[in-house]
Tab-separated table of C-alpha atoms in Angstrom:
chain	number	residue	atom	x	y	z
A	1	VAL	CA	202.911	80.000	44.678
A	2	GLY	CA	203.516	76.307	45.437
A	3	LEU	CA	201.623	75.262	42.300
A	4	ILE	CA	203.714	77.628	40.222
A	5	ASP	CA	206.884	76.131	41.729
A	6	ALA	CA	205.716	72.588	40.952
A	7	TYR	CA	204.861	73.567	37.383
A	8	LEU	CA	208.182	75.282	36.803
A	9	GLU	CA	210.141	72.322	38.168
A	10	ARG	CA	208.648	70.139	35.413
A	11	ARG	CA	209.679	72.525	32.663
A	12	PRO	CA	213.094	71.736	31.233
A	13	ASP	CA	213.814	75.385	30.341
A	14	TRP	CA	213.210	76.607	33.865
A	15	LYS	CA	216.037	78.465	35.575
A	16	PRO	CA	216.230	79.841	39.138
A	17	ALA	CA	216.529	83.369	37.743
A	18	ASN	CA	212.953	83.026	36.392
A	19	LEU	CA	211.636	82.172	39.862
A	20	SER	CA	211.529	85.739	41.185
A	21	PHE	CA	209.667	86.926	38.076
A	22	THR	CA	207.014	84.223	38.490
A	23	LYS	CA	206.507	84.946	42.177
A	24	MET	CA	206.188	88.709	41.626
A	25	PRO	CA	202.392	88.725	40.992
A	26	ALA	CA	201.830	86.708	44.161
A	27	LEU	CA	204.032	89.079	46.176
A	28	ILE	CA	202.179	92.097	44.793
A	29	CYS	CA	198.828	90.537	45.767
A	30	ILE	CA	200.096	89.818	49.266
A	31	ALA	CA	201.384	93.402	49.658
A	32	VAL	CA	198.082	94.894	48.455
A	33	ALA	CA	196.095	92.606	50.778
A	34	LEU	CA	198.323	93.588	53.700
A	35	ILE	CA	197.877	97.313	53.000
A	36	PHE	CA	194.089	97.043	52.771
A	37	SER	CA	193.977	94.872	55.895
A	38	ILE	CA	195.790	97.580	57.829
A	39	LEU	CA	193.456	100.264	56.437
A	40	THR	CA	190.434	98.182	57.459
A	41	LEU	CA	191.758	97.720	60.985
A	42	THR	CA	192.392	101.447	61.388
A	43	ARG	CA	188.767	102.194	60.412
A	44	ASN	CA	187.338	99.611	62.827
A	45	GLY	CA	186.455	102.252	65.423
A	46	VAL	CA	184.222	103.997	62.921
A	47	TRP	CA	182.024	100.894	62.772
A	48	PHE	CA	181.221	101.063	66.502
A	49	ASN	CA	177.634	102.031	65.698
A	50	ASN	CA	175.660	103.709	62.926
A	51	THR	CA	176.011	107.143	64.462
A	52	SER	CA	179.817	107.005	64.504
A	53	LEU	CA	179.838	105.548	60.991
A	54	TYR	CA	177.621	108.278	59.528
A	55	GLU	CA	179.424	111.035	61.438
A	56	SER	CA	182.758	109.866	60.011
A	57	GLY	CA	181.159	109.899	56.565
A	58	LEU	CA	180.052	113.497	57.103
A	59	VAL	CA	183.686	114.410	57.819
A	60	SER	CA	185.251	112.428	54.971
A	61	ALA	CA	182.538	113.084	52.351
A	62	PRO	CA	180.465	116.126	53.366
A	63	LYS	CA	179.062	116.527	49.851
A	64	SER	CA	177.873	112.951	49.585
A	65	THR	CA	174.137	112.754	49.041
A	66	ARG	CA	174.041	109.244	50.478
A	67	VAL	CA	175.898	110.178	53.668
A	68	GLN	CA	173.555	113.127	54.253
A	69	PHE	CA	170.561	110.865	53.594
A	70	TYR	CA	171.768	108.082	55.886
A	71	MET	CA	172.504	110.477	58.750
A	72	GLY	CA	169.099	112.154	58.451
A	73	ASN	CA	167.327	108.822	58.117
A	74	HIS	CA	169.187	107.441	61.137
A	75	MET	CA	168.265	110.419	63.326
A	76	MET	CA	164.534	110.039	62.690
A	77	LYS	CA	164.341	106.389	63.780
A	78	ASP	CA	162.679	105.550	67.064
A	79	GLU	CA	165.604	103.358	68.179
A	80	TYR	CA	167.905	106.389	67.883
A	81	LEU	CA	165.470	108.857	69.449
A	82	LYS	CA	164.749	106.659	72.478
A	83	ASP	CA	168.230	107.386	73.846
A	84	PHE	CA	167.349	111.077	74.268
A	85	PRO	CA	164.952	112.854	76.631
A	86	VAL	CA	161.556	113.572	75.103
A	87	ASN	CA	162.125	117.329	75.267
A	88	GLU	CA	165.249	116.958	73.034
A	89	GLN	CA	163.729	114.664	70.419
A	90	ASP	CA	162.072	117.441	68.430
A	91	LYS	CA	165.457	119.193	68.058
A	92	ILE	CA	167.024	115.933	66.886
A	93	LEU	CA	164.266	115.515	64.301
A	94	ASP	CA	164.999	119.062	63.125
A	95	ASP	CA	168.676	118.146	62.760
A	96	GLY	CA	167.642	115.057	60.787
A	97	ILE	CA	165.506	117.272	58.544
A	98	ALA	CA	168.547	119.466	57.882
A	99	TYR	CA	170.582	116.437	56.716
A	100	LEU	CA	167.759	115.201	54.507
A	101	LYS	CA	167.277	118.667	53.015
A	102	LYS	CA	170.998	118.812	52.273
A	103	ALA	CA	170.655	115.474	50.456
A	104	THR	CA	167.844	116.919	48.330
A	105	THR	CA	169.908	120.040	47.668
A	106	LEU	CA	172.845	117.943	46.497
A	107	THR	CA	170.603	115.688	44.396
A	108	PRO	CA	167.185	117.284	43.848
A	109	SER	CA	165.766	114.174	42.158
A	110	TYR	CA	166.506	111.937	45.176
A	111	ALA	CA	162.963	110.650	45.722
A	112	ASP	CA	163.820	108.555	48.794
A	113	ALA	CA	165.134	111.648	50.596
A	114	TRP	CA	161.924	113.563	49.805
A	115	ASN	CA	159.930	110.592	51.119
A	116	LYS	CA	161.950	110.468	54.353
A	117	LEU	CA	161.417	114.192	54.812
A	118	GLY	CA	157.688	113.542	54.541
A	119	ILE	CA	157.938	110.806	57.173
A	120	VAL	CA	159.743	113.146	59.585
A	121	TYR	CA	157.069	115.782	59.070
A	122	LEU	CA	154.408	113.123	59.745
A	123	LYS	CA	156.212	112.330	63.022
A	124	LYS	CA	156.196	116.021	63.894
A	125	LYS	CA	152.487	116.198	62.944
A	126	ASN	CA	153.228	118.818	60.289
A	127	TYR	CA	150.891	117.198	57.769
A	128	GLU	CA	150.828	119.996	55.200
A	129	GLU	CA	154.611	119.887	54.892
A	130	ALA	CA	154.502	116.077	54.757
A	131	ILE	CA	152.057	116.265	51.844
A	132	LYS	CA	154.470	118.573	49.984
A	133	MET	CA	157.408	116.214	50.575
A	134	PHE	CA	155.524	113.066	49.488
A	135	THR	CA	154.218	114.875	46.412
A	136	LYS	CA	157.790	115.878	45.553
A	137	ALA	CA	158.967	112.263	46.010
A	138	ILE	CA	156.231	111.080	43.633
A	139	SER	CA	157.206	113.738	41.087
A	140	TYR	CA	160.640	112.079	40.860
A	141	ASN	CA	159.491	108.462	41.198
A	142	ASP	CA	155.852	107.732	40.458
A	143	THR	CA	156.269	103.948	40.597
A	144	ASP	CA	156.868	103.471	44.325
A	145	PRO	CA	153.668	102.424	46.120
A	146	VAL	CA	155.128	103.407	49.506
A	147	PHE	CA	155.212	107.056	48.454
A	148	TYR	CA	151.503	106.991	47.564
A	149	ASN	CA	150.625	105.185	50.785
A	150	ASN	CA	152.545	107.768	52.808
A	151	LEU	CA	150.848	110.595	50.930
A	152	GLY	CA	147.472	108.986	51.626
A	153	THR	CA	148.338	108.764	55.323
A	154	ALA	CA	149.189	112.460	55.404
A	155	TYR	CA	145.884	113.310	53.728
A	156	PHE	CA	144.027	111.102	56.208
A	157	ASN	CA	145.667	113.009	59.070
A	158	THR	CA	144.308	116.267	57.623
A	159	GLN	CA	140.799	114.753	57.440
A	160	GLN	CA	140.936	114.694	53.612
A	161	PHE	CA	139.776	111.088	53.513
A	162	ASP	CA	138.687	110.904	49.860
A	163	ILE	CA	142.028	112.229	48.591
A	164	GLY	CA	143.861	109.871	50.927
A	165	PHE	CA	141.762	106.950	49.714
A	166	LYS	CA	142.762	107.699	46.103
A	167	GLN	CA	146.433	107.579	47.116
A	168	PHE	CA	145.936	104.198	48.794
A	169	GLN	CA	144.221	102.944	45.639
A	170	LYS	CA	147.171	104.102	43.547
A	171	ALA	CA	149.559	102.277	45.891
A	172	ILE	CA	147.537	99.060	45.464
A	173	GLU	CA	147.404	99.576	41.720
A	174	LEU	CA	151.224	99.606	41.740
A	175	ASN	CA	151.482	96.677	44.163
A	176	PRO	CA	148.265	94.694	44.709
A	177	ARG	CA	149.856	92.873	47.686
A	178	TYR	CA	150.944	95.982	49.551
A	179	VAL	CA	149.500	95.209	52.981
A	180	ASP	CA	149.840	98.679	54.514
A	181	ALA	CA	147.829	100.263	51.709
A	182	LEU	CA	145.225	97.496	51.905
A	183	MET	CA	144.855	98.073	55.646
A	184	ASN	CA	144.564	101.817	55.087
A	185	ILE	CA	141.767	101.239	52.582
A	186	GLY	CA	140.079	99.113	55.247
A	187	SER	CA	140.373	102.071	57.624
A	188	TYR	CA	138.633	104.241	55.050
A	189	TYR	CA	135.655	101.888	55.015
A	190	GLY	CA	135.791	101.333	58.773
């Protein structure tokens, strides 16, 4: 605003009546910034932790694929599960599965959600279901080496080593420097 004032003072056709018109854009910007600052401060409590953030998202956007995905993904992480007794963790994983399934219902082609479902089923040692989920993820995105590596891991856990090995090979074909898949191939030979 000061620069505008200095510029206008040098113009011979400048009149004080023009001053309010020239300051209007600056005043509008200040008002908008003030409004959004207040809105940000009122939402600060939501950012206390990931759980409160995702739960508020479930309330404000219950049909959001991403919110459903993030909540389900959050619930399956070890750092979240460690705060609960062991006998409750399986129920929490089931709740996480429900959020991830809702994400795949809202957006059936959401490969990352299918992959996360497979990971939860691996955690629960439900390998057949994990294989189905990883296969579904690959059907929507066949260029992600992580999906193939995860599928190979599920096959390994069902003692189907040759099929698992082929999945690890596919992961390395997509990313020759993918360390997890390379280590899994080493396990095959070990």
